[in-house]
Amino acid sequence: MEEIARWDGSLALTVASHNGLGTSHLLRFGSDELRKRFIPDIAAGRKLAAWGLTEPGSGSDAAAMRSTAVRKDKGWVLNGAKMFITQGSVGDVFVVLALTEPEKRQKGVTAFLLEKGMKGFSQRPLHGKLGMRSSDTAELVMEDVYAEDWRRIGEVGGGFVDTLKILDKGRITIGALSVGLGRGALEESVAYAKERKAFGKPIAEFQALRWMMADMATELDAARLLVFRRLGSPTREDRTRAKPPWRSSSPAKPPPAPLPTACRSTAATASPRSSWSSASTATSSSAPSAKARARSSAW
């Protein structure tokens, strides 16, 4: 991901969204039927996957979504809109989150798989972004979209928990993408500083600019190491599966070795404080050393 983002952030974002969001959600939580039907084309690149979570009125507070899915016959009727969806207008397969039990908020969210061209499902491209312009962004609109129950991904009401697990690992990908963007900025800055001349020499030879580029390199390296550290740390899903320490199946530590016979009586009768006091008393009442006697006679 860092290598792709170093040269093209938009392409890196497209890959991250396709692999880490849409495909990952389907692969990890979809039924065998869904995976067999869609994963081969998605993995081969014949179909592009997208992920619909954000709405016009719910971004970070994903549980505030208003899109709904209501039971009807052997399926669900979806209504609502999703905003700022990567691959929104060029995608083929969409994982969409909707409320199946609105009164339960995050515990009433369920995921569904929709396809381009379904009746009532429309895609509206968004233009005028400041950056990442070759990464497609669009609005998804659902107007009485009927989805059979086999299109449901995961358990009813389990979509929000599954979403958090997807986002946990997706943030690592975005971290690597950001490192790639920073690396590209640094490498291009160094190359330009070697070409641009001022006062008869390349500006890369001016110490103030060297300090700036050294700071950039240091922060970039720190960011990369943070991404690597996150790769080795447990995710929300790993922590859920982990056993509490009091339920650990590891063997108990062996008991400490017994004291030698000669020490047992002393240890049983003397506390650390009394032992210390005895040692102090013995030291203070002991006879003066030879050096002390010699000093006294000299005086």
Short mmCIF file of C-alpha atoms in Angstrom, two decimals:
data_model
loop_
_atom_site.label_atom_id
_atom_site.label_comp_id
_atom_site.label_asym_id
_atom_site.label_seq_id
_atom_site.Cartn_x
_atom_site.Cartn_y
_atom_site.Cartn_z
CA MET A 1 0.00 0.00 0.00
CA GLU A 2 2.85 2.41 0.80
CA GLU A 3 4.46 1.70 -2.57
CA ILE A 4 1.24 2.42 -4.49
CA ALA A 5 0.48 5.57 -2.50
CA ARG A 6 4.00 6.90 -3.04
CA TRP A 7 3.16 7.36 -6.72
CA ASP A 8 -0.65 7.63 -6.84
CA GLY A 9 -2.76 8.25 -3.75
CA SER A 10 -6.02 7.89 -5.67
CA LEU A 11 -5.11 4.44 -6.95
CA ALA A 12 -4.03 3.42 -3.44
CA LEU A 13 -7.38 4.59 -2.05
CA THR A 14 -9.23 2.59 -4.71
CA VAL A 15 -7.26 -0.56 -3.85
CA ALA A 16 -7.75 0.00 -0.11
CA SER A 17 -11.50 0.44 -0.48
CA HIS A 18 -11.93 -2.50 -2.85
CA ASN A 19 -9.84 -4.95 -0.81
CA GLY A 20 -10.14 -3.73 2.77
CA LEU A 21 -13.79 -2.64 2.92
CA GLY A 22 -16.14 -4.13 0.34
CA THR A 23 -14.33 -7.41 -0.35
CA SER A 24 -13.20 -7.91 3.24
CA HIS A 25 -16.71 -7.50 4.67
CA LEU A 26 -18.14 -10.00 2.20
CA LEU A 27 -15.28 -12.47 2.62
CA ARG A 28 -15.28 -12.43 6.42
CA PHE A 29 -18.98 -12.30 7.22
CA GLY A 30 -20.85 -13.36 4.08
CA SER A 31 -22.49 -16.74 3.61
CA ASP A 32 -20.88 -19.49 1.54
CA GLU A 33 -23.42 -18.80 -1.22
CA LEU A 34 -22.50 -15.10 -1.37
CA ARG A 35 -18.77 -15.79 -1.36
CA LYS A 36 -18.99 -18.41 -4.11
CA ARG A 37 -21.14 -16.15 -6.25
CA PHE A 38 -19.18 -12.89 -5.98
CA ILE A 39 -15.65 -13.36 -4.64
CA PRO A 40 -14.16 -14.98 -7.82
CA ASP A 41 -15.10 -12.00 -10.02
CA ILE A 42 -14.10 -9.50 -7.33
CA ALA A 43 -10.72 -11.16 -6.73
CA ALA A 44 -10.04 -11.34 -10.47
CA GLY A 45 -10.80 -7.64 -10.93
CA ARG A 46 -13.79 -8.25 -13.16
CA LYS A 47 -16.01 -6.53 -10.60
CA LEU A 48 -15.20 -3.61 -8.31
CA ALA A 49 -16.44 -3.72 -4.71
CA ALA A 50 -17.61 -0.74 -2.67
CA TRP A 51 -18.77 -0.20 0.91
CA GLY A 52 -21.69 1.99 1.94
CA LEU A 53 -21.66 3.22 5.54
CA THR A 54 -21.46 7.05 5.61
CA GLU A 55 -24.65 9.07 5.17
CA PRO A 56 -25.36 12.80 4.77
CA GLY A 57 -26.16 13.03 8.49
CA SER A 58 -23.93 10.30 9.95
CA GLY A 59 -20.18 10.14 9.60
CA SER A 60 -18.18 9.31 12.71
CA ASP A 61 -21.48 8.59 14.52
CA ALA A 62 -22.32 5.67 12.27
CA ALA A 63 -25.11 4.50 14.55
CA ALA A 64 -27.05 7.67 13.64
CA MET A 65 -27.73 6.35 10.13
CA ARG A 66 -31.25 6.67 8.76
CA SER A 67 -31.22 4.10 5.95
CA THR A 68 -33.70 1.34 6.73
CA ALA A 69 -34.36 -2.25 5.71
CA VAL A 70 -37.89 -3.55 6.36
CA ARG A 71 -38.89 -7.21 6.13
CA LYS A 72 -41.12 -8.12 3.19
CA ASP A 73 -41.94 -11.68 2.11
CA LYS A 74 -38.60 -13.52 1.84
CA GLY A 75 -36.47 -10.41 1.64
CA TRP A 76 -35.98 -6.80 2.66
CA VAL A 77 -36.98 -3.39 1.27
CA LEU A 78 -34.19 -0.82 1.58
CA ASN A 79 -34.62 2.96 1.60
CA GLY A 80 -32.12 5.72 2.26
CA ALA A 81 -28.94 7.32 0.92
CA LYS A 82 -25.20 6.87 1.38
CA MET A 83 -22.75 9.72 0.85
CA PHE A 84 -19.03 10.01 -0.12
CA ILE A 85 -18.82 6.35 -1.14
CA THR A 86 -15.53 5.36 -2.78
CA GLN A 87 -16.15 3.54 -6.10
CA GLY A 88 -19.74 4.72 -5.74
CA SER A 89 -20.44 5.37 -9.43
CA VAL A 90 -18.04 2.83 -10.96
CA GLY A 91 -18.51 -0.07 -8.55
CA ASP A 92 -20.40 -3.25 -9.36
CA VAL A 93 -20.98 -4.81 -5.93
CA PHE A 94 -21.95 -2.83 -2.83
CA VAL A 95 -21.99 -3.77 0.83
CA VAL A 96 -24.62 -1.46 2.35
CA LEU A 97 -25.49 -0.98 6.04
CA ALA A 98 -29.08 -0.26 7.06
CA LEU A 99 -31.25 -0.25 10.18
CA THR A 100 -33.40 -3.35 10.49
CA GLU A 101 -34.46 -2.41 14.06
CA PRO A 102 -34.14 1.39 14.36
CA GLU A 103 -35.08 1.48 18.05
CA LYS A 104 -31.95 -0.55 18.89
CA ARG A 105 -29.59 1.87 17.13
CA GLN A 106 -26.18 0.18 16.67
CA LYS A 107 -27.58 -3.17 17.77
CA GLY A 108 -30.15 -2.98 14.97
CA VAL A 109 -27.79 -2.51 12.00
CA THR A 110 -27.57 -5.18 9.28
CA ALA A 111 -25.43 -5.45 6.13
CA PHE A 112 -26.74 -6.28 2.66
CA LEU A 113 -25.13 -6.88 -0.72
CA LEU A 114 -26.53 -4.85 -3.60
CA GLU A 115 -25.55 -4.84 -7.26
CA LYS A 116 -25.37 -2.15 -9.86
CA GLY A 117 -28.56 -1.96 -11.89
CA MET A 118 -30.96 -3.26 -9.22
CA LYS A 119 -34.40 -1.64 -9.41
CA GLY A 120 -34.55 1.51 -7.27
CA PHE A 121 -30.78 1.59 -6.72
CA SER A 122 -29.02 4.60 -8.27
CA GLN A 123 -25.48 6.03 -8.20
CA ARG A 124 -24.77 9.76 -8.43
CA PRO A 125 -21.14 10.84 -8.94
CA LEU A 126 -19.71 13.74 -6.91
CA HIS A 127 -17.24 16.19 -8.44
CA GLY A 128 -15.03 19.04 -7.29
CA LYS A 129 -12.89 17.28 -4.69
CA LEU A 130 -9.69 19.04 -3.59
CA GLY A 131 -7.59 15.92 -4.00
CA MET A 132 -7.68 12.19 -4.81
CA ARG A 133 -9.62 13.14 -7.92
CA SER A 134 -9.08 9.92 -9.85
CA SER A 135 -10.60 7.99 -6.92
CA ASP A 136 -14.30 7.87 -7.66
CA THR A 137 -16.66 9.24 -5.00
CA ALA A 138 -20.44 9.13 -5.25
CA GLU A 139 -23.80 9.14 -3.53
CA LEU A 140 -25.86 5.95 -3.40
CA VAL A 141 -29.65 6.25 -3.34
CA MET A 142 -32.00 3.40 -2.40
CA GLU A 143 -35.67 3.79 -3.21
CA ASP A 144 -37.68 0.68 -2.33
CA VAL A 145 -34.82 -1.61 -3.32
CA TYR A 146 -35.86 -5.21 -2.79
CA ALA A 147 -33.06 -7.51 -1.60
CA GLU A 148 -33.66 -11.22 -1.09
CA ASP A 149 -32.59 -12.58 2.29
CA TRP A 150 -29.66 -14.46 0.76
CA ARG A 151 -28.14 -11.03 0.10
CA ARG A 152 -27.92 -10.37 3.82
CA ILE A 153 -24.34 -10.40 5.16
CA GLY A 154 -23.94 -11.73 8.69
CA GLU A 155 -26.56 -11.92 11.39
CA VAL A 156 -29.56 -9.60 11.65
CA GLY A 157 -28.49 -6.80 13.99
CA GLY A 158 -24.82 -7.80 13.80
CA GLY A 159 -23.78 -5.38 11.08
CA PHE A 160 -22.42 -2.68 13.37
CA VAL A 161 -20.09 -5.02 15.27
CA ASP A 162 -18.86 -6.46 11.96
CA THR A 163 -18.31 -2.92 10.71
CA LEU A 164 -16.08 -2.08 13.68
CA LYS A 165 -13.97 -5.14 12.95
CA ILE A 166 -13.59 -4.08 9.33
CA LEU A 167 -12.63 -0.53 10.30
CA ASP A 168 -10.07 -1.78 12.82
CA LYS A 169 -7.94 -3.30 10.09
CA GLY A 170 -8.87 -0.68 7.52
CA ARG A 171 -7.19 2.01 9.61
CA ILE A 172 -3.89 0.15 9.30
CA THR A 173 -4.23 0.32 5.52
CA ILE A 174 -4.94 4.05 5.62
CA GLY A 175 -1.90 4.50 7.87
CA ALA A 176 0.31 2.77 5.29
CA LEU A 177 -1.30 4.85 2.53
CA SER A 178 -0.51 8.04 4.43
CA VAL A 179 3.10 6.98 4.90
CA GLY A 180 3.33 6.48 1.15
CA LEU A 181 1.98 9.97 0.48
CA GLY A 182 4.47 11.45 2.93
CA ARG A 183 7.32 9.50 1.40
CA GLY A 184 6.42 10.79 -2.04
CA ALA A 185 6.38 14.37 -0.75
CA LEU A 186 9.78 13.94 0.89
CA GLU A 187 11.44 12.31 -2.11
CA GLU A 188 10.08 14.91 -4.51
CA SER A 189 11.20 17.71 -2.14
CA VAL A 190 14.73 16.34 -1.94
CA ALA A 191 14.94 15.93 -5.72
CA TYR A 192 13.74 19.50 -6.30
CA ALA A 193 16.10 20.91 -3.68
CA LYS A 194 19.02 19.36 -5.53
CA GLU A 195 17.96 20.94 -8.84
CA ARG A 196 16.85 24.40 -7.71
CA LYS A 197 19.72 26.84 -7.37
CA ALA A 198 20.04 30.07 -5.41
CA PHE A 199 23.11 32.21 -4.78
CA GLY A 200 25.13 29.98 -7.05
CA LYS A 201 24.44 26.60 -5.45
CA PRO A 202 21.58 24.09 -5.01
CA ILE A 203 19.23 25.04 -2.20
CA ALA A 204 19.77 21.54 -0.77
CA GLU A 205 23.11 22.83 0.50
CA PHE A 206 21.49 25.43 2.74
CA GLN A 207 21.41 24.20 6.30
CA ALA A 208 17.93 25.55 7.11
CA LEU A 209 16.41 23.49 4.30
CA ARG A 210 18.39 20.45 5.34
CA TRP A 211 16.91 20.74 8.81
CA MET A 212 13.41 20.85 7.34
CA MET A 213 14.00 17.74 5.25
CA ALA A 214 15.64 15.96 8.17
CA ASP A 215 12.55 16.68 10.29
CA MET A 216 10.34 15.35 7.49
CA ALA A 217 12.38 12.15 7.26
CA THR A 218 12.27 11.66 11.04
CA GLU A 219 8.50 12.10 11.26
CA LEU A 220 7.98 9.84 8.26
CA ASP A 221 10.08 7.09 9.80
CA ALA A 222 8.18 7.42 13.08
CA ALA A 223 4.87 7.14 11.22
CA ARG A 224 6.03 4.02 9.38
CA LEU A 225 7.12 2.40 12.64
CA LEU A 226 3.74 3.17 14.19
CA VAL A 227 2.04 1.38 11.29
CA PHE A 228 4.33 -1.62 11.77
CA ARG A 229 3.60 -1.62 15.51
CA ARG A 230 -0.14 -1.59 14.82
CA LEU A 231 0.27 -4.56 12.48
CA GLY A 232 1.65 -6.56 15.39
CA SER A 233 -0.92 -5.47 17.98
CA PRO A 234 -4.29 -7.19 18.60
CA THR A 235 -7.38 -5.86 16.85
CA ARG A 236 -10.84 -5.53 18.41
CA GLU A 237 -11.67 -9.00 17.08
CA ASP A 238 -8.48 -10.50 18.53
CA ARG A 239 -9.18 -8.93 21.92
CA THR A 240 -12.71 -10.35 21.88
CA ARG A 241 -11.42 -13.84 21.19
CA ALA A 242 -8.64 -13.60 23.78
CA LYS A 243 -9.18 -15.37 27.09
CA PRO A 244 -9.05 -13.39 30.34
CA PRO A 245 -5.86 -14.03 32.30
CA TRP A 246 -7.76 -15.91 35.03
CA ARG A 247 -8.99 -18.38 32.40
CA SER A 248 -5.60 -18.99 30.89
CA SER A 249 -4.80 -22.59 30.03
CA SER A 250 -1.07 -22.09 30.62
CA PRO A 251 0.41 -24.25 33.39
CA ALA A 252 0.63 -22.74 36.85
CA LYS A 253 3.98 -21.52 38.09
CA PRO A 254 5.79 -24.05 40.33
CA PRO A 255 5.83 -23.22 44.08
CA PRO A 256 8.99 -21.62 45.46
CA ALA A 257 11.73 -23.98 46.66
CA PRO A 258 11.74 -24.64 50.45
CA LEU A 259 14.31 -22.91 52.66
CA PRO A 260 17.37 -24.90 53.79
CA THR A 261 16.89 -26.64 57.14
CA ALA A 262 19.35 -24.36 58.92
CA CYS A 263 17.35 -21.24 57.95
CA ARG A 264 13.85 -22.49 58.78
CA SER A 265 13.88 -21.84 62.52
CA THR A 266 15.28 -18.33 62.05
CA ALA A 267 12.85 -17.50 59.27
CA ALA A 268 9.93 -18.76 61.33
CA THR A 269 10.73 -16.64 64.37
CA ALA A 270 12.30 -13.51 62.96
CA SER A 271 10.52 -10.93 60.83
CA PRO A 272 12.49 -8.79 58.36
CA ARG A 273 12.16 -5.82 60.72
CA SER A 274 13.43 -7.75 63.77
CA SER A 275 16.29 -9.19 61.76
CA TRP A 276 17.26 -5.74 60.60
CA SER A 277 17.06 -4.41 64.14
CA SER A 278 19.24 -7.23 65.42
CA ALA A 279 21.81 -6.62 62.72
CA SER A 280 21.84 -2.91 63.51
CA THR A 281 22.27 -3.52 67.21
CA ALA A 282 25.05 -6.00 66.60
CA THR A 283 26.85 -3.57 64.37
CA SER A 284 26.58 -0.66 66.78
CA SER A 285 27.74 -2.71 69.79
CA SER A 286 30.67 -4.44 68.08
CA ALA A 287 34.24 -3.60 69.08
CA PRO A 288 36.03 -0.77 67.21
CA SER A 289 38.21 -1.75 64.28
CA ALA A 290 41.98 -1.59 64.21
CA LYS A 291 41.91 1.63 62.16
CA ALA A 292 39.63 3.27 64.72
CA ARG A 293 41.97 2.33 67.58
CA ALA A 294 44.97 3.67 65.65
CA ARG A 295 43.16 6.99 65.03
CA SER A 296 42.31 7.32 68.74
CA SER A 297 45.90 6.76 69.82
CA ALA A 298 47.14 9.30 67.26
CA TRP A 299 44.83 11.96 68.63
#
